[in-house]
Amino acid sequence: MRKARSVFIWAVVSLCMIVLITLPVNLQTQLITSITVVTVMALIKVLKGEGTWRLVALAFGTSIVLRYVYWRTTNTLPPVNQLENFIPGLLLYLAEMYSVAMLALSLFIVATPLPPRPSRAANPGRLPHVDVFVPSYNEDAGLLGNTLAAAKAMDYPAEKLHVWLLDDGGTLQKRNSGKLLEAQAAAARHVELKQLCQDLDVHYLTRDRNEHAKAGNLNNGMKHSTGELIAVFDADHAPARDFLLETVGYFEDDPKLFLVQTPHFFINPDPLERNLRTFDKMPSENEMFYGIIQRGLDKWNAAFFCGSAAVLSRRALESQNGFSGISITEDCETALALHGSGWNSIYVDKPLIAGLQPATFASFIGQRSRWAQGMMQILRFRFPLLKRGLSIPQRLCYMSSTLFWLFPFPRTIFLFAPLFYLFFDLEIFTASGGEFLAYTLAYMLVNLMMQNYLYGSFRWPWISELYEYVQTVHLLPAVVSVMLNPRKPTFKVTAKDESIAVSRLSEISRPFFVIFAVQIIALVITFYRIYAEPYKADVTLVVGGWNVINLIMAGCALGVVSERGERALSRRVRVNRRCEFGANGKWYTASIEDVSVHGARLHIFNKQLDEMLVGAVGEIRFRPYSGAELETLPLIVRNIEPSGDISNVGCQYVPKSALDHRLIADLMFANSGQWTEFQASRRRNPGLIRGTVWFLGLALYQTSRGLVYFFRSMRPEREAQQRQAAKVNAG
C-alpha cells in the first residue's frame, strides 16, 4: 500500500510538471526554473530525504529532462535542406534520445528497488538433493581444485550434495584432435582432472564433442544427474559455506520458482581498478548491477540468471529442454525463456561466492565484447518487447538489459560531435550559448543528480562514463559485427588467472592515444576560433567545453590502458585467524593475517625468529570452519620481516593432497561475512561536487601516467620487453 502511494505521488507530481513542459517561456524564466529545480533536488539530497521525498526529487528531475527533450526536438535540429548539418545533427539527437530512454528505463527499474532479503541460513527449510555444476574449459587444476573443494565443503548434508566438474577441455573431440599438441594437452588434462576429482570425492564428467559451448556442457551435466536443484559456479567462483543454506529454501516457498541468483563478488580488481588504484576505496563496477539494478529487476520478477552463483530448478529447466544456447549469453537467454513460460525468479543480495576478474585490459574487453554480442543476439532472436508470456514490466526490464549494450553508438557520437563544429564548422546543434546554459547544462546537471540519487553509494560520479568510454573504442566494431551477422559470434572463455610481471601499455591501447591527440588539436583550435571569430565565441566556448570534458575522459583512459606490473600473483584477503606455525621441529603461536590462493602472511609472536627459516618447508595448524579438529597445511617460508615483538612471515602453500585444497578453500572462501564487510567499507557516496573534484584529480594524474608509459614504450628495448611480457601473458 505504501509503495503504491509513493508511486502515485511520483506520478501526480510528474504529470503536474509535464503541463509546464510545453509552456512557451523566455530564456530568463527557463534559467530560473532550472536553478529552482536543481536547488530543490539538492536540498532533498542534503536533508537525506528518502521514500516519497526521493520520488518527488526524481519527478522534479524528470520534468527538467522532458523540458529539454521538448526544446531539443522543436528548436535545435538543423534544417533538412542542409544535409551536411542535418545528418550529423540527427545522429546526435538520436544519441541523446537513447540516453533519455535508458534513463527512463532506469527510473522504472530502480526508483524503488526491493530491500535486501533477510538471511535464510538459520532456517533454510527442506533440504533437497542439489547437483553442483562447475563447467570448465581451459582453467588449470589448482584453480579448479580450490573451487571444487569449496563447493564440496558447503554446509549441507553430504548425502544430498553432488559436485560435478563438467570438463569441456578434455572432450573426446579434443583428445582426438588432428593437432598433435592440442590432443596431447587435452589427454593430459583429462587424466589430471579425473585424478583431482577422485581425490576430492567429486564427479568428473566430459563429453564427446564441444557443441553449443557452455549451454551444451551444462545440458550434458543435466543428462547425467538427478538432483532436484542445480547450482552453477564458474571455474573461478568458489562458494562460501553458507551458499546453499541461503538459497535453497526459497524453492520450497514458491513451486513456480526457477532461479535464485546471488551477486558475483570478485577478490581481485578489474583492469580499471588495478591501474587506477581504486579497488580498496571505491565500489567496483559490478556493484551497481548487483547492488541496485538486480534488486530493481527483482521487484518486477525480472532478475535474471548471470551464468554463475545461482541455483536453478531442474523441473523448470526441463520444461524448456535445458539451458538455451542460441546466443553466446546462455544465462540471460535461459532466464528470458523461463520468465516467458510463467516461472519466477528471486535475487538474494548477499555475496556468497568469490571469483576472479580479467587482469589485463585486453581480456576485460574480450569479456565485455562477448556480453555485448550475446545481448545483441537476444535482442535480435528473442526481442523481449514482443516476447509472449512476459508481463509489461518484465518486457521493459529485459529491453533495458539488452538495449544498454548499444551504448558504443551514442558514446561515439558524443565523442566526435564537438569535432564536427571545431574542425568543419558544421552547425549540428542550433542554439545560442545562453540557450545551452538554460537547457542543456541544466539537463546534464539534473541527469548527474538523478544518477547520484539512484546509484550514489554504488557508482561514483563520472565512473560510468569512463567505463563506457574505454569499452566503446573496441566494442563498437564487435556490436556492428553481430548486427550484420548475428550468428557469427562464438563463445570464448575469458582468461582470469593472468598476471602482469612488467609495467607496460596494453596491446590494444593505440586508439586511445590517437583520440587523445585529436582532442588536444581540437582544444588548440578552440582557442584559435575564439580569437579569430569573437562573434561566435559563445557557441565556440560551449562546444570547446564539451570537448574538454571528452579530453578529460580520454586522458583518464590513458591511465586505464597503462598496465601496472604486479609482484603478487593473486589478491590477498585479510582474515585474522589463529593458528600454530611449525618449522624445523619447533612450533610457534601465530595468527593468519591475510591469505591468497597461493599463500598466506603470518604474524608470529617471536621477535627473534631465525631468518635461516627462509626457504624451509613448514606447516600451519588451524581449525577449519567445517570441523572441530586442528588440520595441517604444508607450506614454504618465503620471507621473514621483524616488526617489534612480532615477525611477519610470508609463506607459499605446497598442496600435496585433496585435503590441502580443502584447507586453502576454507582459509580463502568459507566465510561469506568477510565479503559483505569489504563491500560495506567501500560503499559511501562522495556526493556530486566532491566526486567530480576527485575524478578531475584522478584524470589529471592518470593522463600524465599514461603519457609517461607512452614515451617509455617508444624506446626499442622497452618495446621488446613489453612484447615479451605480452607473449608470456598470452601463454
Short mmCIF file of N, CA and C in Angstrom, two decimals, residues 108-262:
data_model
loop_
_atom_site.label_atom_id
_atom_site.label_comp_id
_atom_site.label_asym_id
_atom_site.label_seq_id
_atom_site.Cartn_x
_atom_site.Cartn_y
_atom_site.Cartn_z
N PHE A 108 12.30 3.50 -13.99
CA PHE A 108 11.25 2.50 -13.81
C PHE A 108 11.76 1.31 -12.99
N ILE A 109 13.00 0.90 -13.25
CA ILE A 109 13.52 -0.32 -12.61
C ILE A 109 14.00 -0.07 -11.19
N VAL A 110 14.73 1.02 -10.97
CA VAL A 110 15.44 1.16 -9.69
C VAL A 110 15.00 2.36 -8.86
N ALA A 111 13.90 3.04 -9.24
CA ALA A 111 13.45 4.16 -8.40
C ALA A 111 13.14 3.68 -6.98
N THR A 112 12.52 2.51 -6.85
CA THR A 112 12.22 1.93 -5.53
C THR A 112 12.56 0.44 -5.55
N PRO A 113 13.85 0.09 -5.51
CA PRO A 113 14.23 -1.33 -5.56
C PRO A 113 13.83 -2.05 -4.28
N LEU A 114 13.72 -3.37 -4.38
CA LEU A 114 13.42 -4.16 -3.19
C LEU A 114 14.57 -4.08 -2.20
N PRO A 115 14.29 -4.05 -0.91
CA PRO A 115 15.37 -4.12 0.08
C PRO A 115 15.99 -5.51 0.08
N PRO A 116 17.24 -5.63 0.55
CA PRO A 116 17.85 -6.97 0.63
C PRO A 116 17.03 -7.91 1.49
N ARG A 117 16.95 -9.16 1.07
CA ARG A 117 16.20 -10.15 1.83
C ARG A 117 16.95 -10.57 3.10
N PRO A 118 16.23 -10.91 4.16
CA PRO A 118 16.90 -11.38 5.39
C PRO A 118 17.56 -12.74 5.16
N SER A 119 18.53 -13.05 5.99
CA SER A 119 19.26 -14.31 5.86
C SER A 119 18.34 -15.50 6.09
N ARG A 120 18.55 -16.57 5.30
CA ARG A 120 17.80 -17.82 5.46
C ARG A 120 18.65 -18.91 6.10
N ALA A 121 19.93 -18.62 6.38
CA ALA A 121 20.85 -19.69 6.80
C ALA A 121 20.39 -20.38 8.08
N ALA A 122 19.82 -19.62 9.02
CA ALA A 122 19.42 -20.22 10.29
C ALA A 122 18.20 -21.12 10.15
N ASN A 123 17.35 -20.86 9.15
CA ASN A 123 16.14 -21.65 8.96
C ASN A 123 15.89 -21.86 7.47
N PRO A 124 16.70 -22.70 6.82
CA PRO A 124 16.59 -22.85 5.36
C PRO A 124 15.39 -23.65 4.90
N GLY A 125 14.74 -24.40 5.79
CA GLY A 125 13.61 -25.23 5.38
C GLY A 125 14.07 -26.58 4.87
N ARG A 126 13.26 -27.18 4.00
CA ARG A 126 13.58 -28.51 3.46
C ARG A 126 14.85 -28.43 2.62
N LEU A 127 15.67 -29.48 2.73
CA LEU A 127 16.94 -29.51 2.02
C LEU A 127 16.90 -30.60 0.95
N PRO A 128 16.61 -30.24 -0.30
CA PRO A 128 16.53 -31.23 -1.37
C PRO A 128 17.93 -31.61 -1.88
N HIS A 129 17.97 -32.62 -2.73
CA HIS A 129 19.23 -33.00 -3.38
C HIS A 129 19.64 -31.89 -4.35
N VAL A 130 20.93 -31.54 -4.32
CA VAL A 130 21.45 -30.47 -5.16
C VAL A 130 22.64 -30.99 -5.96
N ASP A 131 22.60 -30.79 -7.28
CA ASP A 131 23.76 -31.04 -8.14
C ASP A 131 24.49 -29.72 -8.34
N VAL A 132 25.78 -29.72 -8.03
CA VAL A 132 26.59 -28.52 -8.20
C VAL A 132 27.42 -28.69 -9.46
N PHE A 133 27.20 -27.83 -10.46
CA PHE A 133 27.92 -27.90 -11.73
C PHE A 133 29.03 -26.85 -11.74
N VAL A 134 30.25 -27.30 -12.04
CA VAL A 134 31.38 -26.38 -12.24
C VAL A 134 31.88 -26.60 -13.67
N PRO A 135 31.34 -25.88 -14.65
CA PRO A 135 31.81 -26.04 -16.04
C PRO A 135 33.21 -25.47 -16.21
N SER A 136 34.02 -26.16 -16.98
CA SER A 136 35.41 -25.74 -17.17
C SER A 136 35.82 -25.96 -18.62
N TYR A 137 36.76 -25.13 -19.08
CA TYR A 137 37.26 -25.30 -20.45
C TYR A 137 38.79 -25.38 -20.48
N ASN A 138 39.46 -24.33 -19.97
CA ASN A 138 40.92 -24.33 -20.03
C ASN A 138 41.58 -23.92 -18.72
N GLU A 139 40.82 -23.91 -17.63
CA GLU A 139 41.38 -23.48 -16.35
C GLU A 139 42.32 -24.55 -15.79
N ASP A 140 43.35 -24.10 -15.02
CA ASP A 140 44.32 -25.06 -14.51
C ASP A 140 43.77 -25.81 -13.30
N ALA A 141 44.44 -26.90 -12.98
CA ALA A 141 43.96 -27.80 -11.94
C ALA A 141 43.96 -27.15 -10.56
N GLY A 142 44.93 -26.28 -10.29
CA GLY A 142 44.98 -25.62 -8.99
C GLY A 142 43.76 -24.75 -8.75
N LEU A 143 43.38 -23.96 -9.74
CA LEU A 143 42.19 -23.11 -9.64
C LEU A 143 40.94 -23.96 -9.46
N LEU A 144 40.82 -25.01 -10.26
CA LEU A 144 39.65 -25.88 -10.17
C LEU A 144 39.62 -26.62 -8.84
N GLY A 145 40.79 -27.03 -8.34
CA GLY A 145 40.84 -27.73 -7.07
C GLY A 145 40.28 -26.90 -5.94
N ASN A 146 40.62 -25.61 -5.92
CA ASN A 146 40.11 -24.73 -4.87
C ASN A 146 38.60 -24.55 -4.97
N THR A 147 38.10 -24.36 -6.20
CA THR A 147 36.66 -24.17 -6.38
C THR A 147 35.88 -25.43 -6.02
N LEU A 148 36.35 -26.58 -6.50
CA LEU A 148 35.67 -27.84 -6.19
C LEU A 148 35.72 -28.15 -4.69
N ALA A 149 36.85 -27.86 -4.07
CA ALA A 149 36.97 -28.11 -2.63
C ALA A 149 36.01 -27.21 -1.85
N ALA A 150 35.89 -25.94 -2.27
CA ALA A 150 34.96 -25.03 -1.61
C ALA A 150 33.53 -25.50 -1.79
N ALA A 151 33.20 -25.97 -3.00
CA ALA A 151 31.84 -26.47 -3.25
C ALA A 151 31.55 -27.71 -2.41
N LYS A 152 32.53 -28.60 -2.32
CA LYS A 152 32.35 -29.83 -1.54
C LYS A 152 32.20 -29.53 -0.05
N ALA A 153 32.81 -28.41 0.39
CA ALA A 153 32.80 -28.08 1.83
C ALA A 153 31.59 -27.24 2.24
N MET A 154 30.66 -26.99 1.32
CA MET A 154 29.48 -26.21 1.70
C MET A 154 28.71 -26.90 2.82
N ASP A 155 28.12 -26.11 3.69
CA ASP A 155 27.38 -26.61 4.85
C ASP A 155 26.05 -27.17 4.36
N TYR A 156 26.02 -28.48 4.11
CA TYR A 156 24.85 -29.13 3.53
C TYR A 156 25.01 -30.63 3.76
N PRO A 157 23.90 -31.35 3.94
CA PRO A 157 24.02 -32.80 4.15
C PRO A 157 24.81 -33.47 3.03
N ALA A 158 25.85 -34.21 3.38
CA ALA A 158 26.76 -34.79 2.38
C ALA A 158 26.04 -35.70 1.40
N GLU A 159 25.02 -36.43 1.89
CA GLU A 159 24.32 -37.37 1.00
C GLU A 159 23.42 -36.66 -0.01
N LYS A 160 23.19 -35.35 0.19
CA LYS A 160 22.33 -34.60 -0.72
C LYS A 160 23.12 -33.60 -1.58
N LEU A 161 24.43 -33.59 -1.44
CA LEU A 161 25.27 -32.65 -2.17
C LEU A 161 26.12 -33.42 -3.17
N HIS A 162 25.95 -33.14 -4.46
CA HIS A 162 26.64 -33.86 -5.53
C HIS A 162 27.37 -32.85 -6.40
N VAL A 163 28.69 -32.82 -6.30
CA VAL A 163 29.51 -31.84 -7.02
C VAL A 163 30.04 -32.47 -8.30
N TRP A 164 29.89 -31.74 -9.41
CA TRP A 164 30.30 -32.23 -10.73
C TRP A 164 31.27 -31.24 -11.39
N LEU A 165 32.39 -31.74 -11.86
CA LEU A 165 33.26 -30.96 -12.74
C LEU A 165 32.88 -31.31 -14.17
N LEU A 166 32.38 -30.34 -14.91
CA LEU A 166 31.98 -30.54 -16.30
C LEU A 166 33.11 -30.04 -17.19
N ASP A 167 33.95 -30.94 -17.62
CA ASP A 167 35.21 -30.59 -18.30
C ASP A 167 35.03 -30.57 -19.82
N ASP A 168 35.02 -29.38 -20.38
CA ASP A 168 34.94 -29.24 -21.84
C ASP A 168 36.32 -29.08 -22.47
N GLY A 169 37.36 -29.14 -21.64
CA GLY A 169 38.72 -29.07 -22.18
C GLY A 169 39.33 -30.44 -22.42
N GLY A 170 38.66 -31.48 -21.95
CA GLY A 170 39.18 -32.84 -22.14
C GLY A 170 38.21 -33.72 -22.89
N THR A 171 37.40 -33.15 -23.77
CA THR A 171 36.42 -33.92 -24.53
C THR A 171 37.11 -34.91 -25.47
N LEU A 172 36.35 -35.90 -25.92
CA LEU A 172 36.88 -36.86 -26.88
C LEU A 172 37.31 -36.16 -28.15
N GLN A 173 36.55 -35.16 -28.57
CA GLN A 173 36.89 -34.39 -29.76
C GLN A 173 38.26 -33.75 -29.63
N LYS A 174 38.55 -33.18 -28.46
CA LYS A 174 39.84 -32.54 -28.25
C LYS A 174 40.97 -33.56 -28.11
N ARG A 175 40.69 -34.67 -27.45
CA ARG A 175 41.73 -35.69 -27.26
C ARG A 175 42.09 -36.37 -28.57
N ASN A 176 41.16 -36.35 -29.54
CA ASN A 176 41.41 -36.96 -30.86
C ASN A 176 41.69 -35.91 -31.93
N SER A 177 42.01 -34.70 -31.52
CA SER A 177 42.25 -33.62 -32.46
C SER A 177 43.41 -33.95 -33.41
N GLY A 178 43.30 -33.46 -34.64
CA GLY A 178 44.38 -33.65 -35.60
C GLY A 178 45.62 -32.84 -35.26
N LYS A 179 45.47 -31.84 -34.40
CA LYS A 179 46.62 -31.05 -33.94
C LYS A 179 47.24 -31.79 -32.76
N LEU A 180 48.44 -32.31 -32.96
CA LEU A 180 49.06 -33.20 -32.00
C LEU A 180 49.21 -32.57 -30.62
N LEU A 181 49.71 -31.34 -30.56
CA LEU A 181 49.93 -30.69 -29.27
C LEU A 181 48.62 -30.49 -28.53
N GLU A 182 47.58 -30.08 -29.28
CA GLU A 182 46.27 -29.89 -28.67
C GLU A 182 45.72 -31.21 -28.13
N ALA A 183 45.89 -32.27 -28.88
CA ALA A 183 45.40 -33.58 -28.44
C ALA A 183 46.15 -34.07 -27.20
N GLN A 184 47.46 -33.87 -27.18
CA GLN A 184 48.24 -34.30 -26.02
C GLN A 184 47.88 -33.50 -24.77
N ALA A 185 47.69 -32.18 -24.95
CA ALA A 185 47.31 -31.34 -23.81
C ALA A 185 45.95 -31.74 -23.27
N ALA A 186 45.01 -32.04 -24.16
CA ALA A 186 43.66 -32.44 -23.73
C ALA A 186 43.70 -33.79 -23.01
N ALA A 187 44.51 -34.72 -23.52
CA ALA A 187 44.62 -36.04 -22.89
C ALA A 187 45.24 -35.91 -21.50
N ALA A 188 46.29 -35.10 -21.38
CA ALA A 188 46.92 -34.90 -20.08
C ALA A 188 45.97 -34.23 -19.10
N ARG A 189 45.22 -33.26 -19.60
CA ARG A 189 44.24 -32.57 -18.76
C ARG A 189 43.18 -33.56 -18.27
N HIS A 190 42.71 -34.40 -19.18
CA HIS A 190 41.68 -35.39 -18.86
C HIS A 190 42.12 -36.29 -17.70
N VAL A 191 43.35 -36.77 -17.78
CA VAL A 191 43.88 -37.65 -16.73
C VAL A 191 44.06 -36.88 -15.42
N GLU A 192 44.63 -35.69 -15.50
CA GLU A 192 44.90 -34.91 -14.30
C GLU A 192 43.62 -34.54 -13.56
N LEU A 193 42.60 -34.09 -14.30
CA LEU A 193 41.37 -33.65 -13.64
C LEU A 193 40.56 -34.83 -13.13
N LYS A 194 40.61 -35.96 -13.80
CA LYS A 194 39.93 -37.16 -13.27
C LYS A 194 40.53 -37.54 -11.92
N GLN A 195 41.85 -37.48 -11.81
CA GLN A 195 42.50 -37.82 -10.56
C GLN A 195 42.17 -36.78 -9.48
N LEU A 196 42.14 -35.51 -9.86
CA LEU A 196 41.78 -34.45 -8.91
C LEU A 196 40.37 -34.69 -8.37
N CYS A 197 39.44 -34.98 -9.24
CA CYS A 197 38.06 -35.22 -8.81
C CYS A 197 37.95 -36.45 -7.91
N GLN A 198 38.73 -37.48 -8.24
CA GLN A 198 38.73 -38.68 -7.40
C GLN A 198 39.25 -38.35 -6.00
N ASP A 199 40.30 -37.54 -5.94
CA ASP A 199 40.88 -37.17 -4.65
C ASP A 199 39.92 -36.32 -3.83
N LEU A 200 39.16 -35.45 -4.50
CA LEU A 200 38.24 -34.56 -3.81
C LEU A 200 36.87 -35.19 -3.58
N ASP A 201 36.67 -36.40 -4.09
CA ASP A 201 35.38 -37.09 -3.96
C ASP A 201 34.25 -36.32 -4.65
N VAL A 202 34.54 -35.85 -5.87
CA VAL A 202 33.51 -35.21 -6.69
C VAL A 202 33.46 -35.94 -8.03
N HIS A 203 32.39 -35.70 -8.79
CA HIS A 203 32.19 -36.39 -10.06
C HIS A 203 32.91 -35.66 -11.19
N TYR A 204 33.59 -36.43 -12.04
CA TYR A 204 34.21 -35.86 -13.25
C TYR A 204 33.36 -36.26 -14.45
N LEU A 205 33.05 -35.30 -15.32
CA LEU A 205 32.22 -35.59 -16.49
C LEU A 205 32.71 -34.77 -17.67
N THR A 206 32.93 -35.45 -18.79
CA THR A 206 33.22 -34.75 -20.03
C THR A 206 32.25 -35.28 -21.09
N ARG A 207 32.43 -34.92 -22.33
CA ARG A 207 31.51 -35.38 -23.37
C ARG A 207 32.29 -35.62 -24.66
N ASP A 208 31.58 -36.10 -25.67
CA ASP A 208 32.27 -36.45 -26.92
C ASP A 208 32.70 -35.21 -27.69
N ARG A 209 31.77 -34.26 -27.85
CA ARG A 209 32.06 -33.11 -28.70
C ARG A 209 31.74 -31.81 -27.98
N ASN A 210 32.47 -30.74 -28.35
CA ASN A 210 32.25 -29.41 -27.78
C ASN A 210 31.15 -28.69 -28.56
N GLU A 211 29.91 -29.07 -28.30
CA GLU A 211 28.78 -28.49 -29.02
C GLU A 211 28.00 -27.54 -28.12
N HIS A 212 27.61 -26.39 -28.69
CA HIS A 212 26.77 -25.39 -28.00
C HIS A 212 27.44 -24.83 -26.75
N ALA A 213 28.78 -24.85 -26.74
CA ALA A 213 29.57 -24.15 -25.73
C ALA A 213 29.11 -24.47 -24.30
N LYS A 214 29.01 -23.44 -23.47
CA LYS A 214 28.71 -23.65 -22.05
C LYS A 214 27.31 -24.22 -21.86
N ALA A 215 26.34 -23.76 -22.66
CA ALA A 215 24.98 -24.29 -22.54
C ALA A 215 24.97 -25.79 -22.82
N GLY A 216 25.69 -26.23 -23.84
CA GLY A 216 25.76 -27.66 -24.14
C GLY A 216 26.43 -28.44 -23.03
N ASN A 217 27.45 -27.85 -22.43
CA ASN A 217 28.15 -28.52 -21.33
C ASN A 217 27.22 -28.70 -20.12
N LEU A 218 26.47 -27.65 -19.79
CA LEU A 218 25.53 -27.73 -18.68
C LEU A 218 24.41 -28.73 -18.96
N ASN A 219 23.92 -28.74 -20.19
CA ASN A 219 22.86 -29.69 -20.54
C ASN A 219 23.36 -31.13 -20.48
N ASN A 220 24.62 -31.34 -20.83
CA ASN A 220 25.20 -32.68 -20.69
C ASN A 220 25.27 -33.08 -19.22
N GLY A 221 25.57 -32.12 -18.37
CA GLY A 221 25.56 -32.40 -16.93
C GLY A 221 24.18 -32.79 -16.44
N MET A 222 23.14 -32.14 -16.97
CA MET A 222 21.78 -32.47 -16.57
C MET A 222 21.41 -33.91 -16.95
N LYS A 223 21.94 -34.39 -18.10
CA LYS A 223 21.62 -35.74 -18.54
C LYS A 223 22.17 -36.81 -17.60
N HIS A 224 23.24 -36.47 -16.89
CA HIS A 224 23.91 -37.48 -16.06
C HIS A 224 23.66 -37.28 -14.56
N SER A 225 22.76 -36.39 -14.21
CA SER A 225 22.49 -36.11 -12.79
C SER A 225 20.99 -36.11 -12.55
N THR A 226 20.61 -36.13 -11.28
CA THR A 226 19.18 -36.26 -10.97
C THR A 226 18.71 -35.30 -9.87
N GLY A 227 19.57 -34.44 -9.35
CA GLY A 227 19.20 -33.57 -8.24
C GLY A 227 18.03 -32.66 -8.57
N GLU A 228 17.22 -32.39 -7.56
CA GLU A 228 16.05 -31.53 -7.74
C GLU A 228 16.46 -30.11 -8.10
N LEU A 229 17.57 -29.66 -7.55
CA LEU A 229 18.08 -28.32 -7.82
C LEU A 229 19.47 -28.41 -8.43
N ILE A 230 19.84 -27.38 -9.19
CA ILE A 230 21.16 -27.32 -9.83
C ILE A 230 21.81 -26.00 -9.47
N ALA A 231 22.97 -26.07 -8.82
CA ALA A 231 23.75 -24.88 -8.53
C ALA A 231 24.88 -24.79 -9.56
N VAL A 232 25.12 -23.59 -10.07
CA VAL A 232 26.13 -23.40 -11.11
C VAL A 232 27.18 -22.41 -10.60
N PHE A 233 28.46 -22.82 -10.70
CA PHE A 233 29.57 -21.95 -10.35
C PHE A 233 30.58 -21.96 -11.49
N ASP A 234 31.04 -20.79 -11.90
CA ASP A 234 32.15 -20.74 -12.84
C ASP A 234 33.38 -21.36 -12.20
N ALA A 235 34.35 -21.71 -13.04
CA ALA A 235 35.53 -22.41 -12.54
C ALA A 235 36.31 -21.60 -11.52
N ASP A 236 36.20 -20.28 -11.57
CA ASP A 236 36.93 -19.41 -10.63
C ASP A 236 36.02 -18.83 -9.56
N HIS A 237 34.79 -19.31 -9.45
CA HIS A 237 33.83 -18.82 -8.47
C HIS A 237 33.69 -19.82 -7.32
N ALA A 238 34.43 -19.58 -6.25
CA ALA A 238 34.39 -20.50 -5.11
C ALA A 238 33.31 -20.06 -4.13
N PRO A 239 32.39 -20.97 -3.76
CA PRO A 239 31.29 -20.59 -2.87
C PRO A 239 31.70 -20.59 -1.40
N ALA A 240 31.03 -19.76 -0.62
CA ALA A 240 31.17 -19.78 0.83
C ALA A 240 30.38 -20.96 1.39
N ARG A 241 30.62 -21.29 2.65
CA ARG A 241 29.99 -22.46 3.24
C ARG A 241 28.47 -22.34 3.31
N ASP A 242 27.95 -21.12 3.44
CA ASP A 242 26.51 -20.95 3.64
C ASP A 242 25.75 -20.70 2.34
N PHE A 243 26.38 -20.92 1.20
CA PHE A 243 25.72 -20.60 -0.07
C PHE A 243 24.37 -21.30 -0.21
N LEU A 244 24.35 -22.61 -0.06
CA LEU A 244 23.10 -23.35 -0.27
C LEU A 244 22.08 -23.07 0.82
N LEU A 245 22.53 -22.89 2.06
CA LEU A 245 21.59 -22.61 3.15
C LEU A 245 20.89 -21.27 2.93
N GLU A 246 21.54 -20.34 2.25
CA GLU A 246 20.94 -19.03 2.00
C GLU A 246 20.02 -19.02 0.77
N THR A 247 20.02 -20.09 -0.02
CA THR A 247 19.32 -20.04 -1.30
C THR A 247 18.25 -21.11 -1.51
N VAL A 248 18.49 -22.34 -1.06
CA VAL A 248 17.59 -23.43 -1.46
C VAL A 248 16.20 -23.30 -0.85
N GLY A 249 16.08 -22.64 0.29
CA GLY A 249 14.78 -22.56 0.96
C GLY A 249 13.72 -21.83 0.17
N TYR A 250 14.11 -20.95 -0.71
CA TYR A 250 13.13 -20.19 -1.48
C TYR A 250 12.33 -21.07 -2.44
N PHE A 251 12.90 -22.20 -2.86
CA PHE A 251 12.19 -23.08 -3.78
C PHE A 251 11.02 -23.78 -3.09
N GLU A 252 11.13 -23.97 -1.79
CA GLU A 252 10.01 -24.55 -1.04
C GLU A 252 8.88 -23.52 -0.90
N ASP A 253 9.23 -22.22 -0.84
CA ASP A 253 8.22 -21.17 -0.70
C ASP A 253 7.38 -21.00 -1.96
N ASP A 254 8.00 -21.22 -3.13
CA ASP A 254 7.32 -20.94 -4.40
C ASP A 254 7.57 -22.09 -5.37
N PRO A 255 6.55 -22.90 -5.65
CA PRO A 255 6.73 -24.03 -6.57
C PRO A 255 6.99 -23.60 -8.01
N LYS A 256 6.73 -22.33 -8.35
CA LYS A 256 6.98 -21.83 -9.71
C LYS A 256 8.31 -21.08 -9.81
N LEU A 257 9.16 -21.22 -8.81
CA LEU A 257 10.45 -20.53 -8.80
C LEU A 257 11.46 -21.33 -9.62
N PHE A 258 12.13 -20.66 -10.55
CA PHE A 258 13.14 -21.36 -11.34
C PHE A 258 14.56 -20.91 -11.01
N LEU A 259 14.71 -19.77 -10.32
CA LEU A 259 16.06 -19.21 -10.14
C LEU A 259 16.18 -18.47 -8.82
N VAL A 260 17.28 -18.72 -8.12
CA VAL A 260 17.74 -17.84 -7.05
C VAL A 260 19.15 -17.41 -7.44
N GLN A 261 19.28 -16.14 -7.77
CA GLN A 261 20.57 -15.59 -8.21
C GLN A 261 21.20 -14.80 -7.07
N THR A 262 22.52 -14.93 -6.92
CA THR A 262 23.26 -14.15 -5.94
C THR A 262 24.32 -13.32 -6.66
#
